[in-house]
PDB file of C-alpha atoms in Angstrom:
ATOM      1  CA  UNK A   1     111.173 107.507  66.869  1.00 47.00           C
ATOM      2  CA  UNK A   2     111.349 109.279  70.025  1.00 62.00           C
ATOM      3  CA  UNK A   3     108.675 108.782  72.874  1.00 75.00           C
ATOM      4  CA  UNK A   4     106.257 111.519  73.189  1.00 72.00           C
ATOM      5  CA  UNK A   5     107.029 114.477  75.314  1.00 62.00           C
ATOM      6  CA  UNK A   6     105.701 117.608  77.035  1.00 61.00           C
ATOM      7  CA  UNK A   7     105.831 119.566  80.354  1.00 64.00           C
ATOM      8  CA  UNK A   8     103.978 117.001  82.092  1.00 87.00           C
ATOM      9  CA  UNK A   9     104.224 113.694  80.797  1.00 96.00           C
ATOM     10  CA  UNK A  10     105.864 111.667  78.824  1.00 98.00           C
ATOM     11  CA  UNK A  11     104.291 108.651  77.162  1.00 98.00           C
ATOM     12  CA  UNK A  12     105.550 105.380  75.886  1.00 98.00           C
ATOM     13  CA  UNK A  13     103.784 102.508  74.095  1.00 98.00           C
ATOM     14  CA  UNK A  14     103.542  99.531  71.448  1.00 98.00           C
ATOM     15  CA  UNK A  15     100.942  97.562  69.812  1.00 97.00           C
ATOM     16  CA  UNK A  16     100.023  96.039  73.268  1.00 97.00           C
ATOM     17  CA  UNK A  17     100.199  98.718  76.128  1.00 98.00           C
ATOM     18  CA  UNK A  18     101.134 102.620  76.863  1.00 98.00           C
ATOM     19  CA  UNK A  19     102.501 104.046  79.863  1.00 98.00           C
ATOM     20  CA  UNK A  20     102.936 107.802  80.916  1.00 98.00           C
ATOM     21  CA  UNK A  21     105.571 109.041  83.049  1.00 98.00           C
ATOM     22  CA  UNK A  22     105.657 112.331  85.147  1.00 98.00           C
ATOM     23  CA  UNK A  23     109.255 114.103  86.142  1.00 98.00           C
ATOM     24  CA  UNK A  24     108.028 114.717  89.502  1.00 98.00           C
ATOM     25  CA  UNK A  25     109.620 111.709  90.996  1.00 98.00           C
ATOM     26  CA  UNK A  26     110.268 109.829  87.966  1.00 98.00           C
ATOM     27  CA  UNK A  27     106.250 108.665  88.710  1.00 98.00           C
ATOM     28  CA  UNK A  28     104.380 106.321  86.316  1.00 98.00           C
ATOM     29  CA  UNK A  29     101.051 108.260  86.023  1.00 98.00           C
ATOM     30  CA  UNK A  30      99.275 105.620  83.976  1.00 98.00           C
ATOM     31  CA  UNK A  31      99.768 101.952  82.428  1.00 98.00           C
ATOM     32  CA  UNK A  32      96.575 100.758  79.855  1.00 98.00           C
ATOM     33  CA  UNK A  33      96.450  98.198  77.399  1.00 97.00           C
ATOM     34  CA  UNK A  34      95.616  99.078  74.066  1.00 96.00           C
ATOM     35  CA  UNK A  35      91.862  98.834  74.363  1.00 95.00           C
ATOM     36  CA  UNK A  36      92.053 101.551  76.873  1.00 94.00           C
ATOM     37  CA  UNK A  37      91.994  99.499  79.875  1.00 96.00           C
ATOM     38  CA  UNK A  38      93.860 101.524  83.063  1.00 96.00           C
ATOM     39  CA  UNK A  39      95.424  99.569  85.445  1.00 98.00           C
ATOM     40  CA  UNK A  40      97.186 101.802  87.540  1.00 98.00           C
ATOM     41  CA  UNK A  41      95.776 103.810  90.524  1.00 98.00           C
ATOM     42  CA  UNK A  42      94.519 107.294  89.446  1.00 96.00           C
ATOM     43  CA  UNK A  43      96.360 109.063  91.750  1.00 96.00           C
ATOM     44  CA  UNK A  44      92.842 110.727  94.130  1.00 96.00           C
ATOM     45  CA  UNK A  45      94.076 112.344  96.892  1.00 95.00           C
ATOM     46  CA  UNK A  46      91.097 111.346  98.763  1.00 94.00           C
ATOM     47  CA  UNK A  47      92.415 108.191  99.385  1.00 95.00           C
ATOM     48  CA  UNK A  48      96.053 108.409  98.454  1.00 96.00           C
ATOM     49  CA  UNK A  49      97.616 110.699  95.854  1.00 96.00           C
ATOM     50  CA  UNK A  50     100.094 108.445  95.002  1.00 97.00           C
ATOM     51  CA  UNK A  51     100.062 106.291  92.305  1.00 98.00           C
ATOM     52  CA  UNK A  52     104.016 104.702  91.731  1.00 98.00           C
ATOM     53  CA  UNK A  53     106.610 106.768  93.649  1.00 98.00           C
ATOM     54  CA  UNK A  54     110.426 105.505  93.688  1.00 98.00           C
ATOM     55  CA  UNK A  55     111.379 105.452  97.309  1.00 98.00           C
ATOM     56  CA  UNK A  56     115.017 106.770  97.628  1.00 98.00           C
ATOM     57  CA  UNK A  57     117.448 107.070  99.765  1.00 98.00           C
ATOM     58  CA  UNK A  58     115.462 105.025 102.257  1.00 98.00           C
ATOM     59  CA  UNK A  59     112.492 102.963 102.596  1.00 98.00           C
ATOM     60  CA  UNK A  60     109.918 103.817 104.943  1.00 96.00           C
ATOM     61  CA  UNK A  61     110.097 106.008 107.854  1.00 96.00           C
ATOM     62  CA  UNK A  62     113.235 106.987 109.994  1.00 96.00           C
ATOM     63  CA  UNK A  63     113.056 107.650 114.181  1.00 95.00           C
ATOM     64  CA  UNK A  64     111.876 111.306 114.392  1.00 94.00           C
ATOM     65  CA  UNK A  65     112.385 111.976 110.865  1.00 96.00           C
ATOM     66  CA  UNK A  66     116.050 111.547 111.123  1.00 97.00           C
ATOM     67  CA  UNK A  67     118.690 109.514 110.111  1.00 97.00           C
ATOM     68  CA  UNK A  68     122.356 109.318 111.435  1.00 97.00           C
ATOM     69  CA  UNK A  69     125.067 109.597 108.615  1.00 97.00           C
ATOM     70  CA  UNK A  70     128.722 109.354 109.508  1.00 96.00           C
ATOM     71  CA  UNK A  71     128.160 110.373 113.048  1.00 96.00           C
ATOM     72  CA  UNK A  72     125.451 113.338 112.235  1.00 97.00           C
ATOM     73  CA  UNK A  73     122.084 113.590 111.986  1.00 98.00           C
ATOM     74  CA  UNK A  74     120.057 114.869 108.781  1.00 98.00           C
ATOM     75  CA  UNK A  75     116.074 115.419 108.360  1.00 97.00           C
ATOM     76  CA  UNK A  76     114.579 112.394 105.761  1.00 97.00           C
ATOM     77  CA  UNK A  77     110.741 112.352 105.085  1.00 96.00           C
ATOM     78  CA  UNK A  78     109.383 108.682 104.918  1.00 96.00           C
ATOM     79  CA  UNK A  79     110.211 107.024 101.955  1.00 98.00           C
ATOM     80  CA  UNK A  80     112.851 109.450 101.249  1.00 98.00           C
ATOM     81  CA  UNK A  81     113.482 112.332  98.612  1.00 98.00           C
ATOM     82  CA  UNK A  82     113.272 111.325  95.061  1.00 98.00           C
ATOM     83  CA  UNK A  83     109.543 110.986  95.095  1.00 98.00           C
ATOM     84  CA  UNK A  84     109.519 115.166  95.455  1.00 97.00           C
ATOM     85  CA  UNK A  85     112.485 115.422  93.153  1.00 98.00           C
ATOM     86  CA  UNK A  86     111.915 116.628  89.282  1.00 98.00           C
ATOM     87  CA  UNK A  87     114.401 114.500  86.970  1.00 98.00           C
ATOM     88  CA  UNK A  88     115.717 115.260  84.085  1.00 98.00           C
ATOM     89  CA  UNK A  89     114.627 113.492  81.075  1.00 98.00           C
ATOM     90  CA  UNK A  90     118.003 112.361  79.611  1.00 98.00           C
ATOM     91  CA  UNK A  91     116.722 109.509  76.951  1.00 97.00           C
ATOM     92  CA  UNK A  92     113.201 108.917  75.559  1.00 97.00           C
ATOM     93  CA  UNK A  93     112.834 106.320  72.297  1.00 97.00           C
ATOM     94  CA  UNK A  94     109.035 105.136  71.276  1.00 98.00           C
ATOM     95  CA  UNK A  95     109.265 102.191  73.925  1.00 98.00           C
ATOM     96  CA  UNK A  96     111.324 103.106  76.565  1.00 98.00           C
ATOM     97  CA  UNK A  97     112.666 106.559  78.512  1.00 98.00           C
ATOM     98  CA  UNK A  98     114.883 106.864  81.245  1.00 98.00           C
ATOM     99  CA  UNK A  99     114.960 109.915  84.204  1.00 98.00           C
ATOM    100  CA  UNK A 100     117.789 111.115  86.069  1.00 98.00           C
ATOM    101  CA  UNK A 101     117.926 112.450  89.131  1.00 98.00           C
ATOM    102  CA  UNK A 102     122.057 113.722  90.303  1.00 98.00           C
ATOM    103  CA  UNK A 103     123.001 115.056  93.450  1.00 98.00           C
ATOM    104  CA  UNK A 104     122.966 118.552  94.124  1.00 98.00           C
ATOM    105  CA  UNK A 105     123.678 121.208  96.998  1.00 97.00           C
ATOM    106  CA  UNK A 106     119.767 120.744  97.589  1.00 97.00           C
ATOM    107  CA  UNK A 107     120.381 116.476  98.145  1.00 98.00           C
ATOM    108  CA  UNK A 108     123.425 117.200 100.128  1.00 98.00           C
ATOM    109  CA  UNK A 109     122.104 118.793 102.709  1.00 97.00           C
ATOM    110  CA  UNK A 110     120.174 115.902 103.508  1.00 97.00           C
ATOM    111  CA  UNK A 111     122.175 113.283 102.292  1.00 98.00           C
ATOM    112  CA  UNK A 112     125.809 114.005 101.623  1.00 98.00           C
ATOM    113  CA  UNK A 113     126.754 112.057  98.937  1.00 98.00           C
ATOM    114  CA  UNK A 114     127.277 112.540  94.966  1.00 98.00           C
ATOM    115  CA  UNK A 115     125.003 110.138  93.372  1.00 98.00           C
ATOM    116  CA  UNK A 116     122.962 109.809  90.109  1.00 98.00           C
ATOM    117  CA  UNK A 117     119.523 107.799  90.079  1.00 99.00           C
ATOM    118  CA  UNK A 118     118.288 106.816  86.711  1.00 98.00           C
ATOM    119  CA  UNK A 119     114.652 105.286  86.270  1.00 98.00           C
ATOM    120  CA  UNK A 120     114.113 103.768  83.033  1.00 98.00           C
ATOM    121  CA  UNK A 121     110.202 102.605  81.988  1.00 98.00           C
ATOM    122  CA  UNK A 122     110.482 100.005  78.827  1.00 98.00           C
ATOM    123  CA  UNK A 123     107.301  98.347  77.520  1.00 98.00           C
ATOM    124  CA  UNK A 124     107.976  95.127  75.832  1.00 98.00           C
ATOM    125  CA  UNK A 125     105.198  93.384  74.128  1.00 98.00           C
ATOM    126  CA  UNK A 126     102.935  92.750  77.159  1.00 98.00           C
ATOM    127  CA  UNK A 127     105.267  93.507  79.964  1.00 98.00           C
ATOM    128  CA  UNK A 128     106.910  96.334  81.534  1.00 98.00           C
ATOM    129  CA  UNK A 129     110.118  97.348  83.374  1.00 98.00           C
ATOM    130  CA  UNK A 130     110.954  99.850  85.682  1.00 98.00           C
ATOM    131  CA  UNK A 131     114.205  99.724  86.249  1.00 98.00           C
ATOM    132  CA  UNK A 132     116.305 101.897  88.528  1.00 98.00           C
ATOM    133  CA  UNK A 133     120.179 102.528  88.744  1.00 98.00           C
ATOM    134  CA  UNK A 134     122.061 103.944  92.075  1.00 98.00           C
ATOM    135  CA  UNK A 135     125.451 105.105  90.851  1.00 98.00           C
ATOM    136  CA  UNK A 136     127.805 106.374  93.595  1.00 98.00           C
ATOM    137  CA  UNK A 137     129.727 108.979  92.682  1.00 98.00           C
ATOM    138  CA  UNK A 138     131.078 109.758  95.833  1.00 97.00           C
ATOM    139  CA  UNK A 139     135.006 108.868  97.410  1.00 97.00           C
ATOM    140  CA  UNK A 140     133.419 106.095 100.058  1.00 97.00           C
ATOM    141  CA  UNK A 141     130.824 103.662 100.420  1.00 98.00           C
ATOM    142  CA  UNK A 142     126.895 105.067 100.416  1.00 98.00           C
ATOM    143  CA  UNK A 143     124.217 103.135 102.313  1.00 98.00           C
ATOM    144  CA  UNK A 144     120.815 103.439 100.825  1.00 98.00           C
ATOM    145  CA  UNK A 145     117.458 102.303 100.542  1.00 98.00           C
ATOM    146  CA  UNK A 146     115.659 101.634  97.260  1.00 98.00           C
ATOM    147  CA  UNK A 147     112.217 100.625  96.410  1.00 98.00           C
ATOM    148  CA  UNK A 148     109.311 100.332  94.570  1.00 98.00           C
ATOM    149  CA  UNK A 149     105.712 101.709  95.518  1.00 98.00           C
ATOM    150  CA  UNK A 150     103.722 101.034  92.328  1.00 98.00           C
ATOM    151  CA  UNK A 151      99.564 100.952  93.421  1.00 98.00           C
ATOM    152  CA  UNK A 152      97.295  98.899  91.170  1.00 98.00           C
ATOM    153  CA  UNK A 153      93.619  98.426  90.787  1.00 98.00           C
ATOM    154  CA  UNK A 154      91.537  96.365  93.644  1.00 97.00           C
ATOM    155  CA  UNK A 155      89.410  95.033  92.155  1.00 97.00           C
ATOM    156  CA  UNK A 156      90.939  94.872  88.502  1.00 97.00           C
ATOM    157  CA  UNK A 157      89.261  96.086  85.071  1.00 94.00           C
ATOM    158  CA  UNK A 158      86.049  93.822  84.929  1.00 91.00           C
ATOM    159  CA  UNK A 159      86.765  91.988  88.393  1.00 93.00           C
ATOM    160  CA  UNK A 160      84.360  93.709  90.249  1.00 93.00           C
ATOM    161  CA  UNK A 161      82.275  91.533  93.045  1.00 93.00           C
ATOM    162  CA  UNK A 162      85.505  88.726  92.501  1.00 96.00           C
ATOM    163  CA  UNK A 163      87.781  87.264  95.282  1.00 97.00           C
ATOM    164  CA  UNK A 164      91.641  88.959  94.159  1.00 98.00           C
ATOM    165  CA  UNK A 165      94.902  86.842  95.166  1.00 98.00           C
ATOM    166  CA  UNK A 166      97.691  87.024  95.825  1.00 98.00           C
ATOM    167  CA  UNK A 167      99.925  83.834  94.266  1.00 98.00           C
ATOM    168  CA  UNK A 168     103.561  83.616  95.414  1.00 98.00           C
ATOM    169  CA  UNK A 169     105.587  81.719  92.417  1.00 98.00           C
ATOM    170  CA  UNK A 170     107.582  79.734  94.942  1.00 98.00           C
ATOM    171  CA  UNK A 171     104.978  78.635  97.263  1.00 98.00           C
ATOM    172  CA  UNK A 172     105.966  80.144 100.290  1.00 98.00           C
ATOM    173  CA  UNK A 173     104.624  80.732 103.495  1.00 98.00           C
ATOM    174  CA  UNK A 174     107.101  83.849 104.918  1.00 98.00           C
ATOM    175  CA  UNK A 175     106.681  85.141 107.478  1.00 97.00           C
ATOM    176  CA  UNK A 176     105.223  88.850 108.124  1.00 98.00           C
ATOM    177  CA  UNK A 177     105.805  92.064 110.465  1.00 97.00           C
ATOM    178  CA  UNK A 178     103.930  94.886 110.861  1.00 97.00           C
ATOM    179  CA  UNK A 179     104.826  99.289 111.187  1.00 96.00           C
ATOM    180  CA  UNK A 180     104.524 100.671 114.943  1.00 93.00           C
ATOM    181  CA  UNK A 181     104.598 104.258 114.541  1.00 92.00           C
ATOM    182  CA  UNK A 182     105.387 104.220 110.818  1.00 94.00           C
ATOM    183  CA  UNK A 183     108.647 101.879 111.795  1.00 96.00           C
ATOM    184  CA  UNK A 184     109.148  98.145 112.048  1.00 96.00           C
ATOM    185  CA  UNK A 185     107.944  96.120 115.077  1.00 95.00           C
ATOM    186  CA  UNK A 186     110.468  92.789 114.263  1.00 92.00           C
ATOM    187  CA  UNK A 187     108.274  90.605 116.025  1.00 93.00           C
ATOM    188  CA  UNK A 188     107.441  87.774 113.269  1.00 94.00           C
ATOM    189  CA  UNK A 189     103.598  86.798 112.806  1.00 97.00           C
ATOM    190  CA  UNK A 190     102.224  84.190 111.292  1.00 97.00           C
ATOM    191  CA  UNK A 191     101.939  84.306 107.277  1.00 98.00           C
ATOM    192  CA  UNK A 192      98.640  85.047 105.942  1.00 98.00           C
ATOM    193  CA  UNK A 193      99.921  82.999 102.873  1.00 98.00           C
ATOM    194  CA  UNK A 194      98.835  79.523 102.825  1.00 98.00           C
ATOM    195  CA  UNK A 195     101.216  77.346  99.888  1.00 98.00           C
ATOM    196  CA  UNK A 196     101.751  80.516  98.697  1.00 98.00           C
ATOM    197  CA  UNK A 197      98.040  81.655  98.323  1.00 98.00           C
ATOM    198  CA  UNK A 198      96.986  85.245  99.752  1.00 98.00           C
ATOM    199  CA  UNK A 199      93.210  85.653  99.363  1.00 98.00           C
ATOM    200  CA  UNK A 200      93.355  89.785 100.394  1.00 98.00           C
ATOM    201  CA  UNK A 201      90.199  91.650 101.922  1.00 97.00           C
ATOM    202  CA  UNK A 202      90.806  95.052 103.189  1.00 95.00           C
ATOM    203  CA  UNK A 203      90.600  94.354 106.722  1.00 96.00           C
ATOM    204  CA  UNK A 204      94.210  93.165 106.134  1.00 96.00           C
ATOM    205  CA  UNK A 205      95.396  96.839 105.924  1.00 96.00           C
ATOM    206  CA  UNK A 206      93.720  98.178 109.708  1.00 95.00           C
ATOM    207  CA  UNK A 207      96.813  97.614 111.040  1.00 93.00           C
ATOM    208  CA  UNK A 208      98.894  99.693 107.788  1.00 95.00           C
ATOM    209  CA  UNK A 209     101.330  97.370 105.473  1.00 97.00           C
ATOM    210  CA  UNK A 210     102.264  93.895 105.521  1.00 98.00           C
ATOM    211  CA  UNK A 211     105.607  93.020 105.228  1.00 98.00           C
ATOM    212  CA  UNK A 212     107.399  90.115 103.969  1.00 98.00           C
ATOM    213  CA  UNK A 213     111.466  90.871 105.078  1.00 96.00           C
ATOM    214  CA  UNK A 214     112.095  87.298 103.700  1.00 95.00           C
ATOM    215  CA  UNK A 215     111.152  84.698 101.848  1.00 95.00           C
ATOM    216  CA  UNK A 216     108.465  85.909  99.116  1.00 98.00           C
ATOM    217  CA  UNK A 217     110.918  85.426  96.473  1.00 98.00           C
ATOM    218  CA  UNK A 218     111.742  86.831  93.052  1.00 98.00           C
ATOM    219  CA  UNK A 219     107.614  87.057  91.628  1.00 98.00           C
ATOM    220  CA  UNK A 220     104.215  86.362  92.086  1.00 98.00           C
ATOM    221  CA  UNK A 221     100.723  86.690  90.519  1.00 98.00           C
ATOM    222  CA  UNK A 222      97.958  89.459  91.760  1.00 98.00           C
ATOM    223  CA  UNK A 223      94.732  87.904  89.633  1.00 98.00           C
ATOM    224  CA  UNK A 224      90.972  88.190  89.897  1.00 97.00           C
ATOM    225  CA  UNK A 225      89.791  84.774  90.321  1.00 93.00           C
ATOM    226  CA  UNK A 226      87.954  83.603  87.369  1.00 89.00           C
ATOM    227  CA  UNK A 227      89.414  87.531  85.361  1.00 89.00           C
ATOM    228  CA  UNK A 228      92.304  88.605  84.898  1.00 93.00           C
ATOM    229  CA  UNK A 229      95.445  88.701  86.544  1.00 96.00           C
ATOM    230  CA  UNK A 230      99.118  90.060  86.342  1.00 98.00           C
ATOM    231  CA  UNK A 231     102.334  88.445  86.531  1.00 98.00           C
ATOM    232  CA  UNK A 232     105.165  89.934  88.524  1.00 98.00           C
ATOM    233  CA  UNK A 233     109.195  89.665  88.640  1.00 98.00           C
ATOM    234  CA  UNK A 234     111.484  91.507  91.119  1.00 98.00           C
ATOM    235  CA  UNK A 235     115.401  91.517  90.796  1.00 98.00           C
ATOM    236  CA  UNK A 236     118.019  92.657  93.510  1.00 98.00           C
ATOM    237  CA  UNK A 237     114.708  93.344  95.248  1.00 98.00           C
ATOM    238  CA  UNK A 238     114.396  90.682  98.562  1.00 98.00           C
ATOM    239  CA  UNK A 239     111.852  92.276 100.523  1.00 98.00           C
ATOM    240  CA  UNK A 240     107.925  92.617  99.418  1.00 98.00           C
ATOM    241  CA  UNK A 241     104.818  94.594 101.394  1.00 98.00           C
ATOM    242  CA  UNK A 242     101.312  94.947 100.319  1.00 98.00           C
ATOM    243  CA  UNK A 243      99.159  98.101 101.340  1.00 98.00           C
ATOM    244  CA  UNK A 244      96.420  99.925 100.995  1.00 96.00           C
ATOM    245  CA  UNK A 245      95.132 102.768 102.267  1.00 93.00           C
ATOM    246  CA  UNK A 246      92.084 101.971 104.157  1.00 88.00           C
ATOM    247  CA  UNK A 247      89.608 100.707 101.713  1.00 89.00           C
ATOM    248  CA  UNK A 248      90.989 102.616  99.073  1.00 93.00           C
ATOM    249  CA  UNK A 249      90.536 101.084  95.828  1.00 97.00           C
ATOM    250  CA  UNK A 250      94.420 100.200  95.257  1.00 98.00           C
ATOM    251  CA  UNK A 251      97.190  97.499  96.037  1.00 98.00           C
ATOM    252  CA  UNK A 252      99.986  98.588  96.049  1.00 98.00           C
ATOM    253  CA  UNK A 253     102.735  96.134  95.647  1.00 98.00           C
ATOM    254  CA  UNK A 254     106.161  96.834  96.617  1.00 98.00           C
ATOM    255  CA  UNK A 255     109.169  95.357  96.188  1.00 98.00           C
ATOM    256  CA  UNK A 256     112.082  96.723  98.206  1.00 98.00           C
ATOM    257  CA  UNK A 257     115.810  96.550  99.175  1.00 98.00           C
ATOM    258  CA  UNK A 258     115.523  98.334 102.207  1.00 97.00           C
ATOM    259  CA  UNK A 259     112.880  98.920 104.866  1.00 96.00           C
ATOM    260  CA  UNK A 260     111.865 101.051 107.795  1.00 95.00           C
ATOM    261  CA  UNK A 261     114.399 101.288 110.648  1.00 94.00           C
ATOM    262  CA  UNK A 262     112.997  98.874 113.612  1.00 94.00           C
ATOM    263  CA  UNK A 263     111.131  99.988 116.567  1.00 93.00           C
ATOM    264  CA  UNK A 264     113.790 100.930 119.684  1.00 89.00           C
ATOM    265  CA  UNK A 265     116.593 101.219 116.954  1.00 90.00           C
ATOM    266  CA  UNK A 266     119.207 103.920 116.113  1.00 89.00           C
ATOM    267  CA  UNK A 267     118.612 106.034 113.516  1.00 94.00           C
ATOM    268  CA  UNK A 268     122.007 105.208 111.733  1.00 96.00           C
ATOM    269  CA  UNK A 269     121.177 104.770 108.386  1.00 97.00           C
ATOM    270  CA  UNK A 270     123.958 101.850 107.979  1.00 95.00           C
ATOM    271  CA  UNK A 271     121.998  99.560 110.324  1.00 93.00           C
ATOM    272  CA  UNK A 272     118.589  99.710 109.110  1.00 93.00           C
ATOM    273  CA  UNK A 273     117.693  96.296 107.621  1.00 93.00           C
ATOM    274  CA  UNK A 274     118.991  95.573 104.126  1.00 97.00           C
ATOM    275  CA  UNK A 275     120.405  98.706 103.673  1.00 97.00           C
ATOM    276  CA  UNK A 276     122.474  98.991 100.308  1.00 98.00           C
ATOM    277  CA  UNK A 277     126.408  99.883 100.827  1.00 98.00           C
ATOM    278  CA  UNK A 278     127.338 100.754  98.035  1.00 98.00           C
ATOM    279  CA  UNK A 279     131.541 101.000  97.483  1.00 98.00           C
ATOM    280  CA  UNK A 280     132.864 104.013  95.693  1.00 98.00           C
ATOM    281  CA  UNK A 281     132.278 104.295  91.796  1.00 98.00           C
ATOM    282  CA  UNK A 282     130.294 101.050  91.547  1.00 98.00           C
ATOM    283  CA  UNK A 283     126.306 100.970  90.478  1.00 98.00           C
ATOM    284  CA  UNK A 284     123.841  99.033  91.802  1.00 98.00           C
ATOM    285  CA  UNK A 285     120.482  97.643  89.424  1.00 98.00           C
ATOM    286  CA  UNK A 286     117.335  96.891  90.596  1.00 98.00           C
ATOM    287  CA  UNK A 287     114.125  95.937  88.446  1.00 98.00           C
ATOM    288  CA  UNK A 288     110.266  95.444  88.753  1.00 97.00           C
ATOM    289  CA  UNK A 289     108.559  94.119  85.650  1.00 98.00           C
ATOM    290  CA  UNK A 290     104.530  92.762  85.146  1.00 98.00           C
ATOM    291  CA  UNK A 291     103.229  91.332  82.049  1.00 98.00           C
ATOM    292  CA  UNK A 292      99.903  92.694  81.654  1.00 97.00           C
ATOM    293  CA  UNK A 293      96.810  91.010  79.942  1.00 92.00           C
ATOM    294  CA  UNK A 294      97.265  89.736  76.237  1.00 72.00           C
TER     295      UNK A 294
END
């Protein structure tokens, strides 16, 4: 049975939990549980009108709005095109349906490679995947950024007037920068995690993201203390930040490979931190998955 499908969304689901999925941008526009129970930001542009953009081909902002490829500059919006792209629907089954975005004159004239960028959403019992796929299609190596950008609700279904955390599964205490004019200042500052625990209150955010280059490893836990709480895993993903907009009623959790270029850096795309290179004909995976309440 195929997922269901029309201009606007398209929807996926089991027993346990549903998710709906908008071409523009490949964009999750909704994740519930099967007694109706949202967990995803609705998306009010009031706040932020976002709600789980895939950020492609960078992450983050570039110097002036510009990044240097092979010796010439080309305009890039923060966080890249894809999230402004319509894909193509190129697979949908009752659990799982996967988006394409392929290069075009459109992309090339802002990034000249041949690519194709497939987002796949899979719900498996409790938990699900977004999964995204950078082929180069191109005669030489591509440098890219790719990340995730998915905002969830603060506080959580029923965790209203509750402390919400922040649990690292290894334990760490890395190290965090903060955005100077929407790029990265690389002085390090102490974590806010203490064995691994992040207690958040908004007045984290006056200053825009955190950001966690190194060292938060491959999941953690975003709970309600006492409610509930939702279990995260990240692969080929190394970097992490947490925002909100200002008091908005959101987290947004990202895992990236990729960030911002640095404060007083070029705006080469090659030499912003973990930037992708990816050689000629190969694909690179990445995947976010969180296991929702039982």
């Amino acid at each position: 049975m195929s997922a269901a499908s029309d201009d606007t969304v398209t929807r996926i689901a089991n027993d346990r939990i549903s998710v709906e999925i908008s071409p523009l941008g490949a964009e999750m526009q909704s994740l519930k549980t099967a007694d109706g129970r949202n967990f995803l930001w609705n998306g009010d542009p009031a706040f932020w009108a976002g709600r789980s953009p895939i950020l492609f081909p960078i992450v983050g902002k570039a110097p002036s709005d510009t990044v240097m490829i092979e010796g010439k500059p080309y305009p890039m919006a923060q966080h890249g095109f894809a999230r402004r792209s319509t894909f193509t629907l190129a697979a949908s089954e009752e659990t799982s349906c996967r988006f394409e975005l392929a290069s075009s004159d459109t992309t090339r004239s802002v990034y000249p490679f041949d690519f194709r960028l497939a987002v796949t959403h899979s719900v498996d019992g409790s938990k699900l995947t977004i999964s995204a796929e950078v082929e180069n299609r191109s005669d030489r190596p591509m440098p890219f950024g790719l990340g995730f950008h998915t905002a969830f609700l603060w506080p959580l279904p029923g965790g209203e007037g509750h402390a919400h955390t922040i649990t690292l599964d290894n334990g760490g205490e890395p190290a965090m920068t903060r955005l100077s004019g929407g790029l990265i200042d690389p002085t390090p500052l102490a974590s806010p995690f203490t064995s691994g625990k992040l207690t958040l209150s908004h007045d984290m955010f006056d200053e825009d993201a955190m950001i966690f280059a190194e060292g938060a490893g491959t999941g953690l836990t975003y709970a309600a203390e006492g409610g509930l709480e939702l279990k995260f895993s990240f692969d080929n993903l190394p970097n992490l930040a947490l925002w909100q907009k200002l008091n908005g009623p959101f987290l947004c959790i990202e895992p990236w490979h990729g960030t911002a270029a640095q404060n007083g850096t070029s705006a080469d795309l090659e030499s912003r931190p973990y930037t992708v290179m990816l050689p000629a004909g190969q694909t690179a995976r990445f995947a976010f998955t969180v296991e929702l309440p039982g």
